[in-house]
CSV table of N, CA and C in Angstrom, one decimal:
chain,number,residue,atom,x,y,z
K,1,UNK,N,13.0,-12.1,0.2
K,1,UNK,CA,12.7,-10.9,-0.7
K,1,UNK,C,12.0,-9.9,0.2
K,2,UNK,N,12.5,-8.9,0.1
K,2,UNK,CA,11.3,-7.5,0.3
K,2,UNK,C,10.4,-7.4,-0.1
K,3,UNK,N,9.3,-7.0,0.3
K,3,UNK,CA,7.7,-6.7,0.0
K,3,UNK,C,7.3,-5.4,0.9
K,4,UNK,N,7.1,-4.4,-0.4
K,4,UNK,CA,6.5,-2.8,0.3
K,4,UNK,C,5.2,-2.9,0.0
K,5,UNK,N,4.6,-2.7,1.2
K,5,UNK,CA,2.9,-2.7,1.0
K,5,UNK,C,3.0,-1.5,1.5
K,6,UNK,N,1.5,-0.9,0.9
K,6,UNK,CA,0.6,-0.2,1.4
K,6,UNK,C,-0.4,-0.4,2.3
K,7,UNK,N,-1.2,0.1,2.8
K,7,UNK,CA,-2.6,-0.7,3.8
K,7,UNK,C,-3.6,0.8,3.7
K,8,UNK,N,-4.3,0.3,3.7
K,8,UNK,CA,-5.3,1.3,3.8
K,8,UNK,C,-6.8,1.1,4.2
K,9,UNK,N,-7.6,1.9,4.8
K,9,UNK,CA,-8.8,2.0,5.7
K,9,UNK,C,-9.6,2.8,5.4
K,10,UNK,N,-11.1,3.0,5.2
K,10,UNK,CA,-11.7,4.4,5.4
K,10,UNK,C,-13.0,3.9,5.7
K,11,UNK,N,-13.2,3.2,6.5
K,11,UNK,CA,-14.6,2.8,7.2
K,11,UNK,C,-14.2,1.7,8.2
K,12,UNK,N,-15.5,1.8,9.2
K,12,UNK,CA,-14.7,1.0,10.6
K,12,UNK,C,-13.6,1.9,11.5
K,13,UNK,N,-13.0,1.3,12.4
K,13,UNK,CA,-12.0,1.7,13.3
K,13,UNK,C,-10.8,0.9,12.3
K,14,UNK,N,-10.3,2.6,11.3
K,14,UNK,CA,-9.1,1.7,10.4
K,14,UNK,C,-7.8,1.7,11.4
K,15,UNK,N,-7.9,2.2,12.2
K,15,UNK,CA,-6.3,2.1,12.5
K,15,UNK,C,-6.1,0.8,12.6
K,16,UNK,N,-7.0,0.1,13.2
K,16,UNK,CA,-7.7,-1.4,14.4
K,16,UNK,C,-7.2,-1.8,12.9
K,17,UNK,N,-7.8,-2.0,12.1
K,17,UNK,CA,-8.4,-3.2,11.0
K,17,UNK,C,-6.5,-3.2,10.4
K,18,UNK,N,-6.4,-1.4,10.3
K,18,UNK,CA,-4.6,-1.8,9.2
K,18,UNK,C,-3.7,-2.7,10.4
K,19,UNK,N,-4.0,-2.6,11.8
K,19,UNK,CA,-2.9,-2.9,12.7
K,19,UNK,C,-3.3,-4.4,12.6
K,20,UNK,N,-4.8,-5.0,12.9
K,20,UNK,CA,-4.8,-6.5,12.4
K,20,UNK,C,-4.1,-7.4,11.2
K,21,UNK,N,-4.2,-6.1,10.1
K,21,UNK,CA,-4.0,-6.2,9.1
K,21,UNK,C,-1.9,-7.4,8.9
K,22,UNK,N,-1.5,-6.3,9.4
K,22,UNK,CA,0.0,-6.5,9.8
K,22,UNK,C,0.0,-7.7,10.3
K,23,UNK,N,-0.6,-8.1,11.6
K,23,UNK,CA,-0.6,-8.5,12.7
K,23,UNK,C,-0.8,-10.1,11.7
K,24,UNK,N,-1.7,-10.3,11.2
K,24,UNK,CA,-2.0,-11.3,10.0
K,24,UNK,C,-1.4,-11.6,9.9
K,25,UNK,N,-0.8,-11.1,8.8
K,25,UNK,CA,0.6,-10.6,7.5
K,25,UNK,C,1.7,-10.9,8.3
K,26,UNK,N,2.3,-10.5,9.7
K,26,UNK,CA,3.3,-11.2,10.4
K,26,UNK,C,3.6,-12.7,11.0
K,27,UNK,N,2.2,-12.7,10.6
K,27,UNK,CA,2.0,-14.5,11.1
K,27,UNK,C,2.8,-15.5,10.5
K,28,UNK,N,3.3,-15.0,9.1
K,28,UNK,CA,3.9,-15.8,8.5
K,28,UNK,C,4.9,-14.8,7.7
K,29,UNK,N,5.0,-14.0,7.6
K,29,UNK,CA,5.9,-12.8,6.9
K,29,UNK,C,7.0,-12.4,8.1
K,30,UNK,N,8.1,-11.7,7.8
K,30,UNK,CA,8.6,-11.2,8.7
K,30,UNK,C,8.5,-9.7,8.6
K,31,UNK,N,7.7,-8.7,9.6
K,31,UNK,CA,7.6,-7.1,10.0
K,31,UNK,C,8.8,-6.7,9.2
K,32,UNK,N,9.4,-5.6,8.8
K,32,UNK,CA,10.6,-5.1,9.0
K,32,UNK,C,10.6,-3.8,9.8
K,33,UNK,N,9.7,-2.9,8.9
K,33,UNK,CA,9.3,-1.6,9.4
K,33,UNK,C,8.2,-1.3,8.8
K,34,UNK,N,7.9,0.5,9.2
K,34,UNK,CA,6.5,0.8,8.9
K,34,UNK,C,6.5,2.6,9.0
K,35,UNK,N,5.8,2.8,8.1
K,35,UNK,CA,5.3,3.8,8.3
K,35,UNK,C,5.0,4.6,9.2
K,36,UNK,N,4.7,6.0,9.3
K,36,UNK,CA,3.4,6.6,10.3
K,36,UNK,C,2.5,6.4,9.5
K,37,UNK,N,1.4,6.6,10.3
K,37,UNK,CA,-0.1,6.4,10.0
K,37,UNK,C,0.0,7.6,9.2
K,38,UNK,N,-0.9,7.7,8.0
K,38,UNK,CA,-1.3,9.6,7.5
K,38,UNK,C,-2.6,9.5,6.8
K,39,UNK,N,-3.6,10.7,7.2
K,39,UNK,CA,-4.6,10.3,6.5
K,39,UNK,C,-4.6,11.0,5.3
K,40,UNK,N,-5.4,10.8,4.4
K,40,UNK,CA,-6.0,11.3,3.2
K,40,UNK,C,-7.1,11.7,2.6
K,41,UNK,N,-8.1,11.7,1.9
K,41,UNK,CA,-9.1,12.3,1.3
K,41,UNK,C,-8.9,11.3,0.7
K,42,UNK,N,-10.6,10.3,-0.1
K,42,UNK,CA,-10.4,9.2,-0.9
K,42,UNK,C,-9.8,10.1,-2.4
K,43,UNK,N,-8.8,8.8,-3.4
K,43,UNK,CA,-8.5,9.2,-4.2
K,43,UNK,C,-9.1,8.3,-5.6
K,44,UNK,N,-9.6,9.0,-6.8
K,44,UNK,CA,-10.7,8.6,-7.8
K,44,UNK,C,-11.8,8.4,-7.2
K,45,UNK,N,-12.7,9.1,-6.2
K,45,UNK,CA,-13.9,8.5,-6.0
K,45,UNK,C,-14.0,10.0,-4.9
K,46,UNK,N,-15.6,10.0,-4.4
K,46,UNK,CA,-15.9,11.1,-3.4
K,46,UNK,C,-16.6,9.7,-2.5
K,47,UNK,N,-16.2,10.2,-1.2
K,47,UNK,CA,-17.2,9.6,-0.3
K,47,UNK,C,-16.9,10.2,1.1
K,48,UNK,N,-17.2,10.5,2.4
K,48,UNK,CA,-17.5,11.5,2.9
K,48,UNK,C,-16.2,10.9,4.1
K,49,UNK,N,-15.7,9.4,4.5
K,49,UNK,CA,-14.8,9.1,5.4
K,49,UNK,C,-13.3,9.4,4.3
K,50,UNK,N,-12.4,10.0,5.1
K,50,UNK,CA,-11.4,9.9,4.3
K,50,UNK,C,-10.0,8.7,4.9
K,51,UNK,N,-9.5,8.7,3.9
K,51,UNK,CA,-8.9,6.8,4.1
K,51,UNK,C,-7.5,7.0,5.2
K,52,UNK,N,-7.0,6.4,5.7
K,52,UNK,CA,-5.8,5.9,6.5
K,52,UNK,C,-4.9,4.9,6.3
K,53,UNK,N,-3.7,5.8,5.8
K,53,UNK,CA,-2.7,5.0,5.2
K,53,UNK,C,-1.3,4.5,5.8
K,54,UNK,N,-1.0,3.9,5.5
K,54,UNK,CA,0.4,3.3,6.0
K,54,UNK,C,1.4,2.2,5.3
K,55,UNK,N,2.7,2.3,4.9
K,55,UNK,CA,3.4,1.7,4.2
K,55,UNK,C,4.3,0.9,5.4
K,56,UNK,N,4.2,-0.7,4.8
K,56,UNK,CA,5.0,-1.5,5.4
K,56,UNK,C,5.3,-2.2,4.6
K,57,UNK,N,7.0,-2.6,5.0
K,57,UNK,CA,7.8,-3.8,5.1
K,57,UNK,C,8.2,-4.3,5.4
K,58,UNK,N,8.2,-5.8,4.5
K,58,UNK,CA,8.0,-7.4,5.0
K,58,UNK,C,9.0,-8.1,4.3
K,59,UNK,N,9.7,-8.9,4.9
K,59,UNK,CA,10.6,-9.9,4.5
K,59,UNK,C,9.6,-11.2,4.4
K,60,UNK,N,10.0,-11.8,3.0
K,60,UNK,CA,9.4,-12.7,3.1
K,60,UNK,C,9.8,-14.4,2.0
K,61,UNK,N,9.7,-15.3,1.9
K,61,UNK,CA,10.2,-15.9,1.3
K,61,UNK,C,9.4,-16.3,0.3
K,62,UNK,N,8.0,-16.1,0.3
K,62,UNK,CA,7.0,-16.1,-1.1
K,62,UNK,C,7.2,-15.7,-2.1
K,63,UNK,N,6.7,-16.2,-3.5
K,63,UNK,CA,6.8,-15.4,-4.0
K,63,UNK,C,5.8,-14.4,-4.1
K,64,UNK,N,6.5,-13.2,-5.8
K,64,UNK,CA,4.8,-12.2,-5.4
K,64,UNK,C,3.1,-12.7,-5.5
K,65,UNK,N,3.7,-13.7,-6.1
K,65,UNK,CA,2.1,-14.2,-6.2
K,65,UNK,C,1.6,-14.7,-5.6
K,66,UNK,N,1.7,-15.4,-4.4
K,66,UNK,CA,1.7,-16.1,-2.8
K,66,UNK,C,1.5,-15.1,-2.0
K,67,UNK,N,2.5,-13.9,-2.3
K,67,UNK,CA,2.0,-12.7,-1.2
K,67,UNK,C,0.8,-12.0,-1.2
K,68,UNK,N,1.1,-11.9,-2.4
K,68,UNK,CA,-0.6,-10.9,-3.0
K,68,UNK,C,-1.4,-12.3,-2.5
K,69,UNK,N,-1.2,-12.9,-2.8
K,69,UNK,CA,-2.5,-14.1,-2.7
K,69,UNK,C,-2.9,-14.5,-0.9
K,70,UNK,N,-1.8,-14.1,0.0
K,70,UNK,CA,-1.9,-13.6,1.1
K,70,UNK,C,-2.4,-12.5,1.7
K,71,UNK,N,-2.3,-11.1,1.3
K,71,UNK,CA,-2.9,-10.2,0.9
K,71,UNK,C,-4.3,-10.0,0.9
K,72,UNK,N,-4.6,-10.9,-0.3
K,72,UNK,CA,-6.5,-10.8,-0.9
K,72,UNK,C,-7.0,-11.5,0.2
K,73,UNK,N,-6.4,-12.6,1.1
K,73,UNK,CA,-6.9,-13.4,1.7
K,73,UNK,C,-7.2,-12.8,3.3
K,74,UNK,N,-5.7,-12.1,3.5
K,74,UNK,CA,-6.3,-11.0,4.6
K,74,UNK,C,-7.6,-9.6,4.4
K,75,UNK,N,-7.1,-9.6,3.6
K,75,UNK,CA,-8.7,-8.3,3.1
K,75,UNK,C,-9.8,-9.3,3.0
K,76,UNK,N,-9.6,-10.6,2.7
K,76,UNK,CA,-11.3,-10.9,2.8
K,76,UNK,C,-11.5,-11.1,4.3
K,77,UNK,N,-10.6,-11.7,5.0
K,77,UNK,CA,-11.3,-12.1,6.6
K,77,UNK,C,-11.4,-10.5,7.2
K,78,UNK,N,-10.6,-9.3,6.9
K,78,UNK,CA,-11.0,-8.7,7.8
K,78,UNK,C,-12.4,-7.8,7.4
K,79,UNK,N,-13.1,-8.3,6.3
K,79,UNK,CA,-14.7,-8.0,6.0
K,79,UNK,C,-14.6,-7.5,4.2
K,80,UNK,N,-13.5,-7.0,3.8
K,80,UNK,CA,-13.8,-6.6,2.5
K,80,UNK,C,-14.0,-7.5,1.4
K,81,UNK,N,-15.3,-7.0,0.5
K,81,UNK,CA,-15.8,-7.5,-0.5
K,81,UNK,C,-15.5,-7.0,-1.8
K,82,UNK,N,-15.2,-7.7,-2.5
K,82,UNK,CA,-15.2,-7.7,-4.0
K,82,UNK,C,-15.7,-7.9,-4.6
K,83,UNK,N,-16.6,-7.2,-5.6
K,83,UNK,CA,-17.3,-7.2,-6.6
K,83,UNK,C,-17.2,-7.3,-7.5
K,84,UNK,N,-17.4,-8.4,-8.9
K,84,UNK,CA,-17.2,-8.9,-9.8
K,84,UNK,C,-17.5,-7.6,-10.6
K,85,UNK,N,-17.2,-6.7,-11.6
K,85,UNK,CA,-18.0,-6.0,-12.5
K,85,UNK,C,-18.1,-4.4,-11.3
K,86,UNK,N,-17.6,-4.7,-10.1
K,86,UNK,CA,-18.2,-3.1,-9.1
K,86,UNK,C,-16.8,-1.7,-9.5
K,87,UNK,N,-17.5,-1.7,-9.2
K,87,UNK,CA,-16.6,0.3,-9.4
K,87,UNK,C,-15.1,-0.2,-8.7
K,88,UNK,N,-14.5,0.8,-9.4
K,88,UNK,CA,-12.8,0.2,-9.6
K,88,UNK,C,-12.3,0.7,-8.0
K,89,UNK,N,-12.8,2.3,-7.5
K,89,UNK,CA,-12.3,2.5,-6.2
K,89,UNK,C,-13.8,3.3,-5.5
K,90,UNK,N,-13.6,2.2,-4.4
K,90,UNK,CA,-14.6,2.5,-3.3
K,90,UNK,C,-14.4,2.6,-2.0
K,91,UNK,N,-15.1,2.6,-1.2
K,91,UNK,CA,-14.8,2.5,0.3
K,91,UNK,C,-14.5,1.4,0.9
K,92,UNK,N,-14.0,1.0,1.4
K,92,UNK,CA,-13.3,-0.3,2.4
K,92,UNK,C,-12.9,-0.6,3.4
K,93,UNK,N,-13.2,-1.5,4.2
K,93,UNK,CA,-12.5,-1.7,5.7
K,93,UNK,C,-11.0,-1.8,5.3
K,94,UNK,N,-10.4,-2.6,4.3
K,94,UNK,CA,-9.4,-2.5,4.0
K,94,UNK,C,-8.7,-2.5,2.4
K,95,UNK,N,-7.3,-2.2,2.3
K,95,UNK,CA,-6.9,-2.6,1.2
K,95,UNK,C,-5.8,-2.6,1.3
K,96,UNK,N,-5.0,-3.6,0.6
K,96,UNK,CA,-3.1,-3.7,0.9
K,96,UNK,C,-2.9,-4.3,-0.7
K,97,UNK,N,-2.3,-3.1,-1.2
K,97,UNK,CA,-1.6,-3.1,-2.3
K,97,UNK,C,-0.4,-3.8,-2.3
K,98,UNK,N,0.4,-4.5,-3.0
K,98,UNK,CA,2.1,-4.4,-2.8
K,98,UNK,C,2.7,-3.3,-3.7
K,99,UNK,N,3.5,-2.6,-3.6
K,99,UNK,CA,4.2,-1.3,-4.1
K,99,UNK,C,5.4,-2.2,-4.6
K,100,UNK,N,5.9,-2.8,-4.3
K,100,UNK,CA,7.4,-3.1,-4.3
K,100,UNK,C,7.9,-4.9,-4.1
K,101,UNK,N,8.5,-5.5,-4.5
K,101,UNK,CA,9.1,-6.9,-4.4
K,101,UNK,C,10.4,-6.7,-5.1
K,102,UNK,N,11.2,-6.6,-4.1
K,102,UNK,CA,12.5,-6.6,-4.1
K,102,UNK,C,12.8,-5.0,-5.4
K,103,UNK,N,13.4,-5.5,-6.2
K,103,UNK,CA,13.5,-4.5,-7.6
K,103,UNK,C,12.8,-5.2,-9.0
K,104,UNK,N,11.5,-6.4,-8.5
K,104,UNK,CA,11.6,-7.0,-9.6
K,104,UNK,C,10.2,-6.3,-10.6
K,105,UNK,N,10.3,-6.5,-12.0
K,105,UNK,CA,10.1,-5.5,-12.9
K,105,UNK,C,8.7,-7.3,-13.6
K,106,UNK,N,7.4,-7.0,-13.2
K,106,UNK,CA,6.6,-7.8,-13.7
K,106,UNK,C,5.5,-7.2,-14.1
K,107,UNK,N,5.1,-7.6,-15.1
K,107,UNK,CA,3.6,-7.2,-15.9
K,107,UNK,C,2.5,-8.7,-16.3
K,108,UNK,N,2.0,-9.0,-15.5
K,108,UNK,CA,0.7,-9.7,-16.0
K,108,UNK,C,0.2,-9.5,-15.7
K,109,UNK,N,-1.9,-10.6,-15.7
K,109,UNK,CA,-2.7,-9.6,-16.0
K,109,UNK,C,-3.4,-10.0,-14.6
K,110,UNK,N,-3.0,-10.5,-13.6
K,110,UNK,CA,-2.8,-11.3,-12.2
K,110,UNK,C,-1.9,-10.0,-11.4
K,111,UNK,N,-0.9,-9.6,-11.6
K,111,UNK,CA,0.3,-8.6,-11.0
K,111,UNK,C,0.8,-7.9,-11.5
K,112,UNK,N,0.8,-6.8,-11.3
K,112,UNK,CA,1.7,-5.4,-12.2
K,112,UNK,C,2.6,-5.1,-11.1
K,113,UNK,N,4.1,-4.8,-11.3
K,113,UNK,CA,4.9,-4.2,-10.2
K,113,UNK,C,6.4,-3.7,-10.9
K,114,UNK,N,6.6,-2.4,-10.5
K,114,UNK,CA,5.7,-2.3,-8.9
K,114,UNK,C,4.7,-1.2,-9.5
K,115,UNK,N,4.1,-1.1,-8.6
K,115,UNK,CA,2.6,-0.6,-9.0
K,115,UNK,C,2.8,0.5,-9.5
K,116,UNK,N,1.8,0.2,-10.5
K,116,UNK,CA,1.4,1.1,-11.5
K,116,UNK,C,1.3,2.4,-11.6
K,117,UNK,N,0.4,2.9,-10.6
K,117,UNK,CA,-0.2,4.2,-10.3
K,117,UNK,C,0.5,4.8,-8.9
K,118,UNK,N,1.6,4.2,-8.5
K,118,UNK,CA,2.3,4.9,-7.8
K,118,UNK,C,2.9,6.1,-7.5
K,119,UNK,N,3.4,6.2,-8.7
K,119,UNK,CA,4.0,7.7,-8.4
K,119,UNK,C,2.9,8.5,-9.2
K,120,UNK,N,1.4,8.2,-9.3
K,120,UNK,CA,1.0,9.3,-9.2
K,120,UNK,C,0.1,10.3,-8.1
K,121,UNK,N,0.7,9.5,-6.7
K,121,UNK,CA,-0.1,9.4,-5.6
K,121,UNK,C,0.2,9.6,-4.3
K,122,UNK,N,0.3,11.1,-3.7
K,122,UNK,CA,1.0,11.9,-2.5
K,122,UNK,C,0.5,10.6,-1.5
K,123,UNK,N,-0.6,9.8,-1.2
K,123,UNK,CA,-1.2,9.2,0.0
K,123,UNK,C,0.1,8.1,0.0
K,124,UNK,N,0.3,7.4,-1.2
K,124,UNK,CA,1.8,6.4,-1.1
K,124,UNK,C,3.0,6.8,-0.8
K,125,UNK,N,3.6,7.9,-1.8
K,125,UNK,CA,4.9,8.3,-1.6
K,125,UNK,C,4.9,9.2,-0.8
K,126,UNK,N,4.1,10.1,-0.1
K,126,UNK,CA,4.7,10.6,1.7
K,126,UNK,C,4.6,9.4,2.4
K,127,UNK,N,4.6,8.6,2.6
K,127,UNK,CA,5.0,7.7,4.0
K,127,UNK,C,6.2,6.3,3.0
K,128,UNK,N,6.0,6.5,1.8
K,128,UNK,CA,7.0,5.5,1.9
K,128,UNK,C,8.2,6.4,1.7
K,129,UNK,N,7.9,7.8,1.1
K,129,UNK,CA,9.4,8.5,1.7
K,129,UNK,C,10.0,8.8,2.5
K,130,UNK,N,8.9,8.6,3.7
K,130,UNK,CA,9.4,8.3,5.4
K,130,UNK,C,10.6,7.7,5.4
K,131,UNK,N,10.1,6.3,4.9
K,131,UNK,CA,11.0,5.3,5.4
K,131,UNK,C,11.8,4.8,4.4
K,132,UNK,N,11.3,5.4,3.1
K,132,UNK,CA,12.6,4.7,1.9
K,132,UNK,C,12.7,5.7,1.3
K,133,UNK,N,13.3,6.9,2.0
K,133,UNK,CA,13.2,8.2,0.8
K,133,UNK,C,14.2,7.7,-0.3
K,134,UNK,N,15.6,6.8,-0.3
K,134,UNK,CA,16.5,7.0,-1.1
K,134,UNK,C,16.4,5.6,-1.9
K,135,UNK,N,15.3,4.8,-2.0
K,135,UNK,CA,14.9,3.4,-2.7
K,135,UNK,C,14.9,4.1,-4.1
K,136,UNK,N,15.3,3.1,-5.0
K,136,UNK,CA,14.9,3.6,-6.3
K,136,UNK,C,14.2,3.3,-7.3
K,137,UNK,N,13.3,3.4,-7.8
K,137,UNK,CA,12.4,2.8,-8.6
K,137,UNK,C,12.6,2.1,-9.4
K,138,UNK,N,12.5,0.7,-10.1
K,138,UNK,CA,13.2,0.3,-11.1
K,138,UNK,C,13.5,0.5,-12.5
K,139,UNK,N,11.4,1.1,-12.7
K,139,UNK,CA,11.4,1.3,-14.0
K,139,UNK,C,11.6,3.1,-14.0
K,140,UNK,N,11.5,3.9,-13.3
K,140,UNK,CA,11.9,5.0,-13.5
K,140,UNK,C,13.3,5.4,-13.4
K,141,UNK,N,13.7,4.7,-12.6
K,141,UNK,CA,15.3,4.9,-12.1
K,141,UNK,C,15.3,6.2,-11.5
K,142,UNK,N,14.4,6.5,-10.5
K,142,UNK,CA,14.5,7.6,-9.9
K,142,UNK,C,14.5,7.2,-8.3
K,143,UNK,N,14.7,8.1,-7.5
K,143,UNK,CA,14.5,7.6,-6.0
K,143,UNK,C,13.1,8.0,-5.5
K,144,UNK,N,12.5,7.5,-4.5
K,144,UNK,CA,10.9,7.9,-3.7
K,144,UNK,C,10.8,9.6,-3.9
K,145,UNK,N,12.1,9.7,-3.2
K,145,UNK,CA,12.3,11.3,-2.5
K,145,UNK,C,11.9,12.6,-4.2
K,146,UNK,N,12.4,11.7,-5.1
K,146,UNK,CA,12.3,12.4,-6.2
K,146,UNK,C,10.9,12.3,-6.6
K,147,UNK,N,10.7,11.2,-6.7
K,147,UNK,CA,9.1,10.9,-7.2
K,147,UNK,C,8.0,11.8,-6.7
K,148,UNK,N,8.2,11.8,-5.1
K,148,UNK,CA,7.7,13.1,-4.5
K,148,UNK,C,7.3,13.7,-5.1
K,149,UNK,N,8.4,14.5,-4.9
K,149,UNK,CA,8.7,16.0,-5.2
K,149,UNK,C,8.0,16.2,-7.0
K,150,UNK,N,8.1,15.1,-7.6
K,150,UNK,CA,7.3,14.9,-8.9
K,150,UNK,C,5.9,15.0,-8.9
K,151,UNK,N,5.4,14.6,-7.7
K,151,UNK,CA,4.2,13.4,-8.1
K,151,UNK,C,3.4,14.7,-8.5
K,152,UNK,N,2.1,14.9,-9.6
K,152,UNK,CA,1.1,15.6,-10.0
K,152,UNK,C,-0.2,16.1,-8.7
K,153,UNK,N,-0.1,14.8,-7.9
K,153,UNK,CA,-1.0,15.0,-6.7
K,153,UNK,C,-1.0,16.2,-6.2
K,154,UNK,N,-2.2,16.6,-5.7
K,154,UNK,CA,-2.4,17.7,-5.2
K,154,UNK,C,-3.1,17.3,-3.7
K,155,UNK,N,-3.7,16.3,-3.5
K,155,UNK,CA,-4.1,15.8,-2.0
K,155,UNK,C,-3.4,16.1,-1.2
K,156,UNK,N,-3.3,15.9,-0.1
K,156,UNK,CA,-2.6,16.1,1.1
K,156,UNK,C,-3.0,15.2,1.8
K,157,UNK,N,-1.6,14.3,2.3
K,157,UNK,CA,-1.1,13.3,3.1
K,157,UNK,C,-0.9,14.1,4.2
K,158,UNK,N,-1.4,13.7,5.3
K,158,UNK,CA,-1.2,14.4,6.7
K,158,UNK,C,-1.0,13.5,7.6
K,159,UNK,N,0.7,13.7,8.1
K,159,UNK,CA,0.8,12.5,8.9
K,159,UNK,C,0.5,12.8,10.8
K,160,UNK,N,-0.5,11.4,11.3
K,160,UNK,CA,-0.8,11.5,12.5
K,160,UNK,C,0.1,11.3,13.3
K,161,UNK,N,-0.3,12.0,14.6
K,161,UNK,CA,0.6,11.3,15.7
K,161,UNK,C,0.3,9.7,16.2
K,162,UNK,N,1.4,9.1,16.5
K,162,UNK,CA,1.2,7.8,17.0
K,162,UNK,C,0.6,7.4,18.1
């Protein structure tokens, strides 16, 4: 199956922590491809580092619940904490969402996919229009490239050099 993550950083040396991040995640996943790096401005929250994003894809034979559950387990070793009851978006050494598993269309209260608040979010869909402008959403039936050009965001995704 395919698995589109996101990764993201805004405290520490993020580039370091998203590239361990993978590096993890490849240990047992297979790379496919990846984004450019792009930064952002945090989104729902103010805090003065702004975050560092990047979408990758993974082949992998897990299912989504194994991955995510791979996932949480790489965000804990590389320092991030979770707080029972703490504010919904904050600062982080890291965070790796899944966006995407294959075309499959799930809602529990463990995994929502593909994610939720996706297309309301220039920091996700500029880099995963990078690399998957013509993917199509399942439950919108629209492609990345459209969703774009939709999305309500007003941030700006600024992509770095490599």
């Amino acid at each position: 199956m395919q698995v589109v993550t996101i990764l993201g950083s805004n405290s520490g040396n993020k580039r370091q922590l998203i590239t361990e991040a993978i590096r993890i995640l490849s240990s047992t996943e297979q790379w496919v491809m990846a984004s450019s790096f792009y930064e952002t401005a945090p989104w729902g929250f103010e805090c003065d580092e702004n975050f560092l994003n990047q979408v990758v894809v993974f082949q992998t034979r897990l299912s989504a619940f194994d991955f995510l559950q791979r996932c949480l387990e790489t965000e804990k070793r590389l320092g991030r904490i979770r707080l029972a009851g703490g504010p919904r978006y904050s600062s982080r050494p890291i965070d790796i969402d899944l966006l995407f598993y294959d075309s499959v269309i799930l809602n529990t209260p463990d995994l929502i996919l593909p994610h939720p608040r996706m297309q309301e979010r220039n920091f996700v869909l500029t880099p995963l229009a990078e690399i998957l402008p013509d993917f199509v959403h399942p439950v919108f039936q629209k492609t990345i490239a459209t969703l774009l050009q939709e999305c309500p965001d007003k941030l700006q995704a600024r992509k770095l050099p490599d």
